[in-house]
Coordinates of C-alpha atoms and ligand atoms in Angstrom, one line a residue:
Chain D
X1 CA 22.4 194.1 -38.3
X2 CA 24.5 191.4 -36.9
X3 CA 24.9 190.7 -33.0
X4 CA 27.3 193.2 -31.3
X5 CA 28.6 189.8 -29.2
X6 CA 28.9 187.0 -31.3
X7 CA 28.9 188.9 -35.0
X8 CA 27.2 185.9 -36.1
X9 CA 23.5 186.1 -35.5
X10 CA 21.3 188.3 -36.4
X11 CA 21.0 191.2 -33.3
X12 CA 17.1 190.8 -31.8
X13 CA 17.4 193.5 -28.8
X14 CA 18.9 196.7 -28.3
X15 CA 20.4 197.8 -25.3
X16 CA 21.2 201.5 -23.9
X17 CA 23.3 202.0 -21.3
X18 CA 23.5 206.2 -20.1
X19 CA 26.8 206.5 -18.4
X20 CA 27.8 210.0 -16.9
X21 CA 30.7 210.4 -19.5
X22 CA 29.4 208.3 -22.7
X23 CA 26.0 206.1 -24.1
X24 CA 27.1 202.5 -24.5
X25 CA 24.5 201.1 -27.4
X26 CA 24.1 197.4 -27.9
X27 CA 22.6 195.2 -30.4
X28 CA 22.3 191.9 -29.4
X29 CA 21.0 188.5 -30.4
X30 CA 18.5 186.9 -27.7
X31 CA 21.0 184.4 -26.6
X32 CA 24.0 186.5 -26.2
X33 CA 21.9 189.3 -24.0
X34 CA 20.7 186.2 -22.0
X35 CA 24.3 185.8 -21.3
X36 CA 25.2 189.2 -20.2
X37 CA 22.7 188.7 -18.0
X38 CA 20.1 191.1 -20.1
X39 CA 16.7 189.2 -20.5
X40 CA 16.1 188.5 -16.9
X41 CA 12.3 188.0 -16.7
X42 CA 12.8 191.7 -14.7
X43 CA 10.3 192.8 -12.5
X44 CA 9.5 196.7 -12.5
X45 CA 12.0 198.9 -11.2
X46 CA 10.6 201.5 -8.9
X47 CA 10.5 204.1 -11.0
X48 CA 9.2 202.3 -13.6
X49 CA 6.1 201.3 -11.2
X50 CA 6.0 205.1 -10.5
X51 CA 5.2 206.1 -13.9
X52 CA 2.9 203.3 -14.3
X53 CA 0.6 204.2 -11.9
X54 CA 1.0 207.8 -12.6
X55 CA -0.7 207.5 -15.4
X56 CA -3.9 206.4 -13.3
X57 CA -5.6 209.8 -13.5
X58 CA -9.2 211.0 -12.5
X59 CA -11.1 214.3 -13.1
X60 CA -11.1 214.7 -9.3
X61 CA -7.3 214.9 -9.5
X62 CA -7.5 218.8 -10.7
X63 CA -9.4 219.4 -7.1
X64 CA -7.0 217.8 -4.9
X65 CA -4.6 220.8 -4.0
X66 CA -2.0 220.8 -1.6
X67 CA -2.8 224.3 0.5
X68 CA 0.6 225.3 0.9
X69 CA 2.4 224.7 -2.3
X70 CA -0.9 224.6 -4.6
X71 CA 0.4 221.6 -6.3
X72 CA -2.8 220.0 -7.7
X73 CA -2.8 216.0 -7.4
X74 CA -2.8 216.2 -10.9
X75 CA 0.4 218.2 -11.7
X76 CA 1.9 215.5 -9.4
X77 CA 1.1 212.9 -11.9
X78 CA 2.0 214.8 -14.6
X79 CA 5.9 215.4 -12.8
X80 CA 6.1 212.9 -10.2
X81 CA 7.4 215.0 -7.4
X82 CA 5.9 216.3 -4.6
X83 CA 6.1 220.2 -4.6
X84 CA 6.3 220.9 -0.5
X85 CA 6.9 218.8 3.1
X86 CA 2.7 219.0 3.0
X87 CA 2.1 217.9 0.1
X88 CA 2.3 213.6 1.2
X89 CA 0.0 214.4 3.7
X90 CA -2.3 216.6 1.5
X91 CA -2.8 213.6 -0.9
X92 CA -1.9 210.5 1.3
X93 CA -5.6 208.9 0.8
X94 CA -4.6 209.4 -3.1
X95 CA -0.8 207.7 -2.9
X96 CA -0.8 205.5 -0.4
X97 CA -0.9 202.5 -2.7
X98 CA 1.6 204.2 -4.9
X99 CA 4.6 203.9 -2.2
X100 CA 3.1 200.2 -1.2
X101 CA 3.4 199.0 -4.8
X102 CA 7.0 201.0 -5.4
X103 CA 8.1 199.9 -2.0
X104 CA 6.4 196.9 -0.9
X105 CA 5.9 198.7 2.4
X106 CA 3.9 202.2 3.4
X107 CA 5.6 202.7 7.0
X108 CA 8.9 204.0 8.0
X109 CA 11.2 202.4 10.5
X110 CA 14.6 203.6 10.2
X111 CA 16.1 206.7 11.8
X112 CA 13.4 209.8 13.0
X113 CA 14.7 213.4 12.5
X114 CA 15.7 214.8 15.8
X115 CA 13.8 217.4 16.5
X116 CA 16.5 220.3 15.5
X117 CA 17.7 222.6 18.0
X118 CA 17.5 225.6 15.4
X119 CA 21.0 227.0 16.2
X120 CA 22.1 227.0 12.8
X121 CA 18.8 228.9 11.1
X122 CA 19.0 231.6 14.5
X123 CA 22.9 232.1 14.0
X124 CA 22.5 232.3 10.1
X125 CA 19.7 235.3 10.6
X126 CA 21.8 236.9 12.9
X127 CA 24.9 237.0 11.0
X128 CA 22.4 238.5 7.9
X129 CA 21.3 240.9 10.3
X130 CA 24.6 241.9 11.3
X131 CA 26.1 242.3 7.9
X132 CA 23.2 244.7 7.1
X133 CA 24.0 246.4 10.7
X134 CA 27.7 247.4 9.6
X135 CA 26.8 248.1 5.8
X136 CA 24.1 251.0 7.5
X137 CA 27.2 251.7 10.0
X138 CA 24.6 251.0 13.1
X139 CA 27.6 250.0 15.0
X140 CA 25.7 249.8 18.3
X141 CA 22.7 247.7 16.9
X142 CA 26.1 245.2 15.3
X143 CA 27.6 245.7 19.2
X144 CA 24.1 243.8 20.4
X145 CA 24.3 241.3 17.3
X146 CA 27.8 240.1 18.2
X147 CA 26.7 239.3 21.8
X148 CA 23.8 237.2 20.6
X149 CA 26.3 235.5 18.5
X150 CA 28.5 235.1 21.6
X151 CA 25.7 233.5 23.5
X152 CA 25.5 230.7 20.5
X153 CA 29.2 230.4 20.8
X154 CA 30.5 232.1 17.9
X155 CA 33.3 233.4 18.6
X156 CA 34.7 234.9 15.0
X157 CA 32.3 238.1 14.9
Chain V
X1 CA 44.0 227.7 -12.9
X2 CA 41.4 224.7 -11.5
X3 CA 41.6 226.0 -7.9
X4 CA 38.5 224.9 -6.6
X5 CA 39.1 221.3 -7.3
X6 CA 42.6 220.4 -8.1
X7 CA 43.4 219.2 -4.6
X8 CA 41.0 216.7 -5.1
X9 CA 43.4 214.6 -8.1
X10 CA 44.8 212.8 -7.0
X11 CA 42.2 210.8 -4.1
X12 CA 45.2 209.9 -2.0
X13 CA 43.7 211.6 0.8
X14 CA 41.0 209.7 1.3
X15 CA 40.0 209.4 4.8
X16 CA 38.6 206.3 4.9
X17 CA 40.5 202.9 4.4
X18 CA 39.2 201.0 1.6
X19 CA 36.9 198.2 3.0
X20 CA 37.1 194.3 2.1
X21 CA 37.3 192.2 -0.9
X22 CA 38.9 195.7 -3.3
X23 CA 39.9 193.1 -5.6
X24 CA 36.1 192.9 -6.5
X25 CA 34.2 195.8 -5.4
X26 CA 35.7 199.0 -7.0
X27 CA 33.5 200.9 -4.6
X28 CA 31.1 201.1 -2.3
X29 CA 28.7 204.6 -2.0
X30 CA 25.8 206.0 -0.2
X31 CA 23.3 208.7 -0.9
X32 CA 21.1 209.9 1.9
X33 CA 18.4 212.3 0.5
X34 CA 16.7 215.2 2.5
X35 CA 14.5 218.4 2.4
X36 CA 13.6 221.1 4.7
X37 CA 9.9 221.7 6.3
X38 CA 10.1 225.3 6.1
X39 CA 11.4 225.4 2.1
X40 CA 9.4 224.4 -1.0
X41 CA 10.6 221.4 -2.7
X42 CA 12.5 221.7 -5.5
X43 CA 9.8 221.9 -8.2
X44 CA 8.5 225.2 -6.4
X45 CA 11.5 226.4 -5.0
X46 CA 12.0 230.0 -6.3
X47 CA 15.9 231.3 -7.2
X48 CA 15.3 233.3 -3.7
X49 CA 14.5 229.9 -1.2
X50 CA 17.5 228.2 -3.2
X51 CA 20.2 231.4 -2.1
X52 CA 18.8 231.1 1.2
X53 CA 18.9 227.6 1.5
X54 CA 22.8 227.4 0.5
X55 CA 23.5 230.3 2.5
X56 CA 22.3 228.6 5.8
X57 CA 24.2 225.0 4.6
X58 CA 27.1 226.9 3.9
X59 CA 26.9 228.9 7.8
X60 CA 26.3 225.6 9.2
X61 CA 28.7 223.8 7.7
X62 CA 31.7 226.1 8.1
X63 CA 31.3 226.4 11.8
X64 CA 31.3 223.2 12.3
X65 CA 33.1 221.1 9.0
X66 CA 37.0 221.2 7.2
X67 CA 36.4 220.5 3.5
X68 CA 35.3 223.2 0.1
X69 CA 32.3 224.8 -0.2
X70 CA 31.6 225.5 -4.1
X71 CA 29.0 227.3 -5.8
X72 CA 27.8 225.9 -9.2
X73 CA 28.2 228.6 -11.0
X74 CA 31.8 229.4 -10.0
X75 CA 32.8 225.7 -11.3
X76 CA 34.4 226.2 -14.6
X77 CA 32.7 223.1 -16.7
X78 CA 36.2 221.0 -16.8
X79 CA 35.6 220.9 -12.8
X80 CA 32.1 219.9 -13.0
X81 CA 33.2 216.9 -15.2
X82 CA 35.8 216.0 -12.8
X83 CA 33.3 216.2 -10.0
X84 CA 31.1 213.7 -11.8
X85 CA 34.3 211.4 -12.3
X86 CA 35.2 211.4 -8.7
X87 CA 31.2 210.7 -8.3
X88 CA 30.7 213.6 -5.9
X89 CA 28.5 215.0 -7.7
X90 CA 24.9 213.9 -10.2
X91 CA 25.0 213.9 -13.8
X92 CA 21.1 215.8 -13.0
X93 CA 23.5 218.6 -10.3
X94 CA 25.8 220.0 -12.4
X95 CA 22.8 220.6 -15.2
X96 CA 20.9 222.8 -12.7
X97 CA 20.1 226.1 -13.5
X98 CA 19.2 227.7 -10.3
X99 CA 21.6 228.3 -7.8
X100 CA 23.2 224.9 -6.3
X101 CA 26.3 224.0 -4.2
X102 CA 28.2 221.2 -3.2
X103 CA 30.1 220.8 0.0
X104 CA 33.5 218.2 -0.2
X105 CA 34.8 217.7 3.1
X106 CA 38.5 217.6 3.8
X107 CA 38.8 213.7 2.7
X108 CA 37.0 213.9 -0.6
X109 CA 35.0 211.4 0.6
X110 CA 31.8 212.8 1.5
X111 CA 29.8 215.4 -0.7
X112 CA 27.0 217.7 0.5
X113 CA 24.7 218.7 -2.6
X114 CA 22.5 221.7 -1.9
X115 CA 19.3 222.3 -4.4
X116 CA 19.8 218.5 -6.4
X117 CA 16.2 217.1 -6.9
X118 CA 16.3 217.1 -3.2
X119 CA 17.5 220.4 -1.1
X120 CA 20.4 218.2 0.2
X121 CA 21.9 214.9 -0.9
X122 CA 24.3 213.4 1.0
X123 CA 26.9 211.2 -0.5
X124 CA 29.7 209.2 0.1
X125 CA 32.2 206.7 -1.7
X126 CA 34.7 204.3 -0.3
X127 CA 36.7 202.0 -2.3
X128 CA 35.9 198.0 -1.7
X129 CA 32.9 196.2 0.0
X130 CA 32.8 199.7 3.0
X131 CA 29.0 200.2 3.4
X132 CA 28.5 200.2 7.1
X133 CA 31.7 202.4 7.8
X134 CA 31.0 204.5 5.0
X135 CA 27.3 205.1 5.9
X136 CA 28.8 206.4 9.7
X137 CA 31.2 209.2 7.6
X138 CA 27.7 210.2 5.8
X139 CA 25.2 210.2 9.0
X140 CA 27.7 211.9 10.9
X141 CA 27.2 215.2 8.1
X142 CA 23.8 213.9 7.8
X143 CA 23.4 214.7 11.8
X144 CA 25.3 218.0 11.9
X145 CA 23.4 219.5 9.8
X146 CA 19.8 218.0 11.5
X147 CA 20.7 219.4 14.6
X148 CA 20.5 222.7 12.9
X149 CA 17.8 222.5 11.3
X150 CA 13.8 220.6 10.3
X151 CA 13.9 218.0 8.3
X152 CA 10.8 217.1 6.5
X153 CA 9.9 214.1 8.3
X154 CA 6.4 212.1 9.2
X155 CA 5.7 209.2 11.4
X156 CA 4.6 207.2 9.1
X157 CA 6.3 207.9 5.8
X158 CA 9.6 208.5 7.0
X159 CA 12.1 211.5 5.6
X160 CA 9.6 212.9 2.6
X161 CA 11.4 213.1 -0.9
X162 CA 10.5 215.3 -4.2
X163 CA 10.4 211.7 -5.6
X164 CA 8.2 209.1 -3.9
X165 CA 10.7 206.9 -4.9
X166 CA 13.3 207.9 -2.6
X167 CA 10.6 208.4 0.5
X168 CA 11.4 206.8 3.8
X169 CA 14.7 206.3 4.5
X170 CA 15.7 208.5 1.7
X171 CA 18.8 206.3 1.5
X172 CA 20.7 204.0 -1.5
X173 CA 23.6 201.8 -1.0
X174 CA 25.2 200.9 -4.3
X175 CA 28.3 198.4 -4.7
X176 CA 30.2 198.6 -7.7
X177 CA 31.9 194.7 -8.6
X178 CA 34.1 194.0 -11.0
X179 CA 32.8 190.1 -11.8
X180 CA 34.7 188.8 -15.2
X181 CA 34.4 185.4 -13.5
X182 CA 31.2 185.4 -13.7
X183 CA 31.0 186.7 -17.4
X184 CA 33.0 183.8 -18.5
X185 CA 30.8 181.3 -16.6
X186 CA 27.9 182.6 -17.7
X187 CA 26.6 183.3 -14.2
X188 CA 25.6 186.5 -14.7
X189 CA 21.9 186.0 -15.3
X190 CA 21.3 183.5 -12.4
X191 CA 22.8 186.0 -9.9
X192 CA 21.2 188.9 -11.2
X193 CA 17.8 186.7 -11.5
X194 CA 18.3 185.7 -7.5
X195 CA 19.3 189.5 -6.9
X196 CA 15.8 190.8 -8.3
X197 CA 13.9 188.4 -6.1
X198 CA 15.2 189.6 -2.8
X199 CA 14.4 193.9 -3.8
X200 CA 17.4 194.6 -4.8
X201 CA 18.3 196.4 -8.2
X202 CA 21.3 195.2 -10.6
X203 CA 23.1 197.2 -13.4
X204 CA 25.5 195.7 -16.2
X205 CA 27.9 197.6 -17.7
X206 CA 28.8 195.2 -19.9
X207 CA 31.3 193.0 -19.8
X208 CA 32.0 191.2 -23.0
X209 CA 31.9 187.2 -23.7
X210 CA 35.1 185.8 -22.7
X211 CA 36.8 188.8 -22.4
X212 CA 37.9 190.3 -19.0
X213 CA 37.3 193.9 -20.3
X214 CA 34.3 196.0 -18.3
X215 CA 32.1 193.5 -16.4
X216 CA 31.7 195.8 -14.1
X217 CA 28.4 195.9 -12.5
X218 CA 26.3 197.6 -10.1
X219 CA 24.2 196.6 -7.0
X220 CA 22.0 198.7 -4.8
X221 CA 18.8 198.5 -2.9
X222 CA 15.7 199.3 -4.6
X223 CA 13.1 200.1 -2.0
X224 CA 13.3 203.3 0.5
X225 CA 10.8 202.9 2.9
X226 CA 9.9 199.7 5.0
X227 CA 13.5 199.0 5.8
X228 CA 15.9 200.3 9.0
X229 CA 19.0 201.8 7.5
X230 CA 21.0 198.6 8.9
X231 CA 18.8 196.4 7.1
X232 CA 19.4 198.6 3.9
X233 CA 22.9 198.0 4.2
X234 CA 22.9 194.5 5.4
X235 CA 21.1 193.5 2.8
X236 CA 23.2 195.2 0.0
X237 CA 26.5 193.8 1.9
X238 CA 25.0 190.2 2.2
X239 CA 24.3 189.9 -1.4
X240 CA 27.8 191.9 -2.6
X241 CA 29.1 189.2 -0.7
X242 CA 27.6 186.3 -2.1
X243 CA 28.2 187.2 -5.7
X244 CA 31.9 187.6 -4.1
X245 CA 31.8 183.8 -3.4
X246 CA 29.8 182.9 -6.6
X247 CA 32.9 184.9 -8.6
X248 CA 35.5 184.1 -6.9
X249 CA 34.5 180.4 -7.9
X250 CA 34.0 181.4 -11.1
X251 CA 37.3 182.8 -11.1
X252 CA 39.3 179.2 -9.6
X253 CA 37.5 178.0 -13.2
X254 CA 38.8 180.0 -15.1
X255 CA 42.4 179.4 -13.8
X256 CA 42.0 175.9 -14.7
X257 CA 40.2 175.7 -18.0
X258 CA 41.7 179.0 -19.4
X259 CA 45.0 179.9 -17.4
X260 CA 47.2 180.8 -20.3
X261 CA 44.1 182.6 -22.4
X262 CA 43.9 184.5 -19.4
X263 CA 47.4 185.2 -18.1
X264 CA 48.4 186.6 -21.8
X265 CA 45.7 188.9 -21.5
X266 CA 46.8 190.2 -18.3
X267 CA 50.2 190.4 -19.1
X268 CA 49.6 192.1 -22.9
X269 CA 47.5 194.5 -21.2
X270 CA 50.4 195.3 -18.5
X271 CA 52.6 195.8 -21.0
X272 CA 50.7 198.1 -22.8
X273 CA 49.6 199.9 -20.0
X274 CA 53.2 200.4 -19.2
X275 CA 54.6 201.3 -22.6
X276 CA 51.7 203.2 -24.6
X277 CA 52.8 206.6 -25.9
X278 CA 49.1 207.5 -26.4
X279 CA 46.1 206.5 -24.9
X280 CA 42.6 206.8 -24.2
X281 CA 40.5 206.7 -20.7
X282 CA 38.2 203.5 -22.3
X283 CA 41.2 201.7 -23.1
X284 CA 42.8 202.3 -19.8
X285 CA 39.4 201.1 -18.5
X286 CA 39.5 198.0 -20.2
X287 CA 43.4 197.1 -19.7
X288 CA 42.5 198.0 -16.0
X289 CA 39.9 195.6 -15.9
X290 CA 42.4 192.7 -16.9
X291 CA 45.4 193.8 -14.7
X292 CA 42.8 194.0 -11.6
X293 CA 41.9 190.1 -12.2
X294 CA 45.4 189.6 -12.2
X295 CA 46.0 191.0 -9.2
X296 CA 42.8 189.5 -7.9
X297 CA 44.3 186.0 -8.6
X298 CA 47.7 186.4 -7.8
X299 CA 48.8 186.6 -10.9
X300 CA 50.2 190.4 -11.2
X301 CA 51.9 190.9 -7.6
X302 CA 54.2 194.2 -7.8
X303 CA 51.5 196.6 -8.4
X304 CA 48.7 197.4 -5.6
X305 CA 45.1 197.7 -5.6
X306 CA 45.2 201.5 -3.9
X307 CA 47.9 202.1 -7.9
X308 CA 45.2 200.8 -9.8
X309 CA 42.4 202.6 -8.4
X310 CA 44.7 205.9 -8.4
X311 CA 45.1 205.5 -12.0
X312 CA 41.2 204.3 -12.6
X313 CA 40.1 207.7 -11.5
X314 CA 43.2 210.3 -12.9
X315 CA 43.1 208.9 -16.1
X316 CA 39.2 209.9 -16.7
X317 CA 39.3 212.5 -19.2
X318 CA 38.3 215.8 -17.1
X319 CA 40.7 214.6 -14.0
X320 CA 43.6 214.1 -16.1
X321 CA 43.4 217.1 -17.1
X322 CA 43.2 218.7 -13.7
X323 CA 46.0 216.6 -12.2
X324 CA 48.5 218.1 -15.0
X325 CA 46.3 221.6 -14.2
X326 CA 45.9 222.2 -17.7
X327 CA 43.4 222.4 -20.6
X328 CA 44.3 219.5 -23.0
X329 CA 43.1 218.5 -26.6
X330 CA 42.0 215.0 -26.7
X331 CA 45.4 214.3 -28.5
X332 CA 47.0 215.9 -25.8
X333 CA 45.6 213.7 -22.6
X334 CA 45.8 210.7 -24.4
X335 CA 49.7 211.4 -24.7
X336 CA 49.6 212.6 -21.3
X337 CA 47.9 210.0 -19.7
X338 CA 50.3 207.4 -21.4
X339 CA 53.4 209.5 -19.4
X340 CA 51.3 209.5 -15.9
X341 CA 50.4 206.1 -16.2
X342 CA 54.1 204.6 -17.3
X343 CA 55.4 206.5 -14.3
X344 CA 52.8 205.5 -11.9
X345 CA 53.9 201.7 -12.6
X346 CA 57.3 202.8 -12.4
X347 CA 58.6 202.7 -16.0
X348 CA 59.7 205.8 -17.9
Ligands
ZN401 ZN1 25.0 187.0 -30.5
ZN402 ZN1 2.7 221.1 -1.1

C-alpha cells in the first residue's frame, strides 16, 4: 500500500482517528506522519497509564471490597471506574500511585465543594410527597405540603 | 417536527461573545465532571437512582435556570446527532441505555448531562481562544446546582470521578486551532513535541501536506488533579497562545513563498462554496478551512468569522436537516445545503 500523503512511498504506519460523525484511517510513510506531527516520541496519555497499571493485579485484590458499593479492588481493574463516593477511600492504600503516575500529583488544590445547603433534595421530596398527596385526594396533608414549600420559597404550588 | 431542538440551529443566540484570535481557534470548551455522595456511581447505579437523580436536577434546575430540559429517550435519533454536532452532548451520552438527560440553557452554550459516565457533566463551548470567561458560564451552573446538593468530594483527592482519570478537579479545557500554517511549515511536530513536555495533550485531525484543508487540531490539559482550576486554564490559554504566534508566523511564510498557490485556493474554494448546486458537509469542511485562512490573512474581507462558523455548524449533516426542519436523503441535504450556504454568502 502506498502512502496516503505523498502516493509515493510505501505507507509504514497506520493512523485511526474516531470522530463523533466519521473514522478517518490513514496509511502513512514514516516521514510523512513525522510531518503531520504523528511520530512524536509520545509519552503515555493518561488513560493509557491507567490501563497499564490496571493490569498490575494480585490475589489479595478479590478481598479488597468497598463496603458500600461491594465493588471488589479487583472488578475495578477489570473496568477502571470506581463504583461509589467510598470506594477512593476504601482502596486509597491500593491506588494511590495510580493517580501519581496518571497525574503527576496525588493532592487536590482547586475549588472544595461547599458544603450544600440541601434545599434542592428537601424541596424535590416534598414536591414527590405532594404529588402523591393530591393523587390520594389528602387535600389537607397537600394544604401542609404547600406551606413547607412556601417556607423554601416556592411559590408555584 | 424536531421540537425539542430546533431552536438550537441556527447558534446565533449564543450568549457569550466569541473570545480572541477566532481566526485560529474555532472553539474553546470546558467539561467539569461531578457525582453525588448519596448515589452509586454510574457502574452500580440502578434504572431507579438514575430517575431519581434526573428528577432532582431537573427540580433544581427549573427553579432556578431558563434553557430545555430533555430526556434521552424523548430525543428522536436526528436530534441526538445534532446534539453531538453542536458538541452539547458525548458520543458515549446519547449511547446510554438507562435513563439520561441533558439540560441546554437558554444560550445554547452550556449543557448539563445527567447519568454520562459521571452523574453530571458540565459543558460549555465558546467560539475563539474564551476559556476563562467560558469556565465562569459553566461554574456558575456548576455552583447552582452544589448549593443543592453533596458532591462527592475529599480533601485530598479532590471532586471523585467514575474514572480516576478525571479525579481532582474533574475539569478539561480543550482549544480547537485551525493551524494550516503550521502544516505547510512543517511545525507541527515541534509544537506538538514542546506541548507533550509541559502535560498537556494534542490531537491532529489531519491536515494534509500543503494543502489548507482540515489542520485542525486539538489542545487540552491532560492531568485533573494537582492543578487549581486557574492554573488548568492558564496553562491551556498560554500554550493556545503560543502556537497562535508560532502559526501566525508560519502563516507571514506562506504569504511570501506561496501567495498565489494560496490565494487561488482561497478564492476556488469561495467560489465553489458560493455556486455549488450540491454539496457535502466534508467538502464544506475543507473549503471552510481555506476561506477561514483567507479571512485570517486579509485576504477574503466581505465575509465574517461569526458567517463562517454559522455555516461550519448548520451544514453538519443532522443540523442541516433540523434547520430546514425536515428529514432529508443524503441527496437531498447536499442540495440543500448548497441553497443555504449560497444565500448565507449572499448569492442566489
Ligand atoms: Zn509519504
Ligand atoms: Zn464503593
Amino acid at each position: 500500500m502506498l502512502c496516503d500523503d505523498c502516493k509515493k512511498k510505501p505507507a509504514s504506519i497506520s493512523f485511526k482517528e474516531v470522530l463523533p460523525d466519521k473514522t478517518i484511517e490513514l496509511n502513512l510513510c514514516d516521514e510523512c506522519a513525522s510531518k503531520r506531527g504523528l511520530l512524536v516520541n509520545r509519552k503515555l496519555s493518561p488513560v493509557e497509564i491507567l490501563q497499564k497499571l490496571l493490569r498490575q493485579r494480585s490475589e489479595q485484590d478479590e478481598k479488597v471490597i468497598c463496603p458500600r458499593c461491594y465493588l471488589s479492588l479487583a472488578e475495578f481493574k477489570r473496568i477502571g471506574r470506581f463504583g461509589c463516593s467510598d470506594c477512593v477511600m476504601t482502596f486509597a492504600t491500593h491506588i494511590q500511585h495510580l493517580i501519581k503516575q496518571i497525574h503527576q500529583s496525588d493532592r487536590h488544590i482547586g475549588r472544595k465543594a461547599a458544603p450544600g445547603t440541601k434545599k434542592g433534595l428537601e424541596v424535590y421530596r416534598l414536591r414527590e410527597e405532594l404529588k402523591k398527596a393530591l393523587e390520594s385526594e389528602l387535600y389537607e396533608d397537600a394544604a401542609k405540603i404547600r406551606d413547607k414549600l412556601r417556607e423554601y420559597g416556592i411559590k408555584d404550588v | 417536527m424536531f421540537d425539542n431542538i430546533r431552536w438550537l440551529i441556527p447558534t446565533s443566540k449564543k450568549t457569550l461573545p466569541c473570545g480572541e484570535e477566532s481566526e485560529i481557534v474555532v472553539s474553546s470548551r470546558i467539561r467539569v465532571a461531578r457525582n453525588l455522595n448519596s448515589i452509586p456511581f454510574e457502574v452500580k447505579m440502578k434504572a431507579s437512582d438514575a430517575e431519581y437523580l434526573i428528577g432532582l436536577v431537573k427540580s433544581i434546575i427549573n427553579e432556578r435556570l431558563a434553557g430545555e430540559f430533555l430526556s434521552l429517550k424523548d430525543l428522536k435519533p436526528l436530534e441526538k446527532e445534532s446534539l453531538l454536532e453542536c458538541h452539547l452532548v458525548s458520543p458515549g451520552f446519547i449511547r446510554k441505555d438507562k435513563p439520561a438527560s441533558v439540560f441546554i440553557n437558554e444560550g445554547g452554550n452550556v449543557s448539563v448531562m445527567v447519568n454520562e459516565e459521571d452523574h453530571l457533566r458540565y459543558q460549555g463551548i465558546s467560539c475563539g481562544l474564551n476559556l476563562v470567561n467560558l469556565s465562569g458560564a459553566v461554574f456558575e451552573v456548576e455552583e447552582m446546582i452544589g448549593d443543592n446538593v453533596d458532591y462527592a468530594f475529599n480533601d485530598a483527592y479532590g471532586y471523585l470521578t467514575s474514572c480516576p482519570t478525571n479525579i481532582g478537579t474533574g475539569m478539561r479545557a480543550s482549544v480547537f486551532m485551525h493551524l494550516p500554517g503550521l502544516v505547510f511549515t512543517n511545525e507541527v511536530e515541534k509544537v506538538l513535541k514542546g506541548a507533550l513536555q509541559i502535560g498537556m495533550a494534542v490531537r491532529g485531525i489531519y491536515g494534509e501536506g500543503s494543502e489548507i484543508r482540515g489542520s485542525l487540531f486539538q489542545i487540552s490539559n491532560q492531568h485533573t488533579i494537582g492543578f487549581r482550576e486557574e492554573d488548568l486554564l492558564e496553562r491551556t490559554t498560554k500554550l493556545a497562545k503560543m502556537i497562535i504566534d508560532i502559526e501566525k508566523k508560519a502563516r507571514d511564510v506562506i504569504l511570501t513563498k506561496a501567495r498565489n498557490e494560496f490565494e487561488d485556493k482561497i478564492f476556488r474554494s469561495l467560489a465553489i462554496l458560493r455556486s455549488a448546486r450540491t454539496i457535502s458537509s466534508g467538502e464544506v469542511l475543507n473549503l471552510l478551512s481555506a476561506v477561514r485562512f483567507g479571512i485570517g490573512v486579509g485576504i477574503v474581507k466581505e465575509i465574517t468569522l461569526a458567517t463562517l462558523n454559522e455555516i461550519l455548524v448548520v451544514s453538519r449533516p443532522a443540523n442541516i436537516q433540523l434547520f430546514f426542519g425536515e428529514l432529508l436523503e443524503e441527496q437531498e441535504r447536499d442540495i440543500k445545503r448548497a441553497e443555504y450556504i449560497r444565500q448565507k454568502l449572499g448569492v442566489n
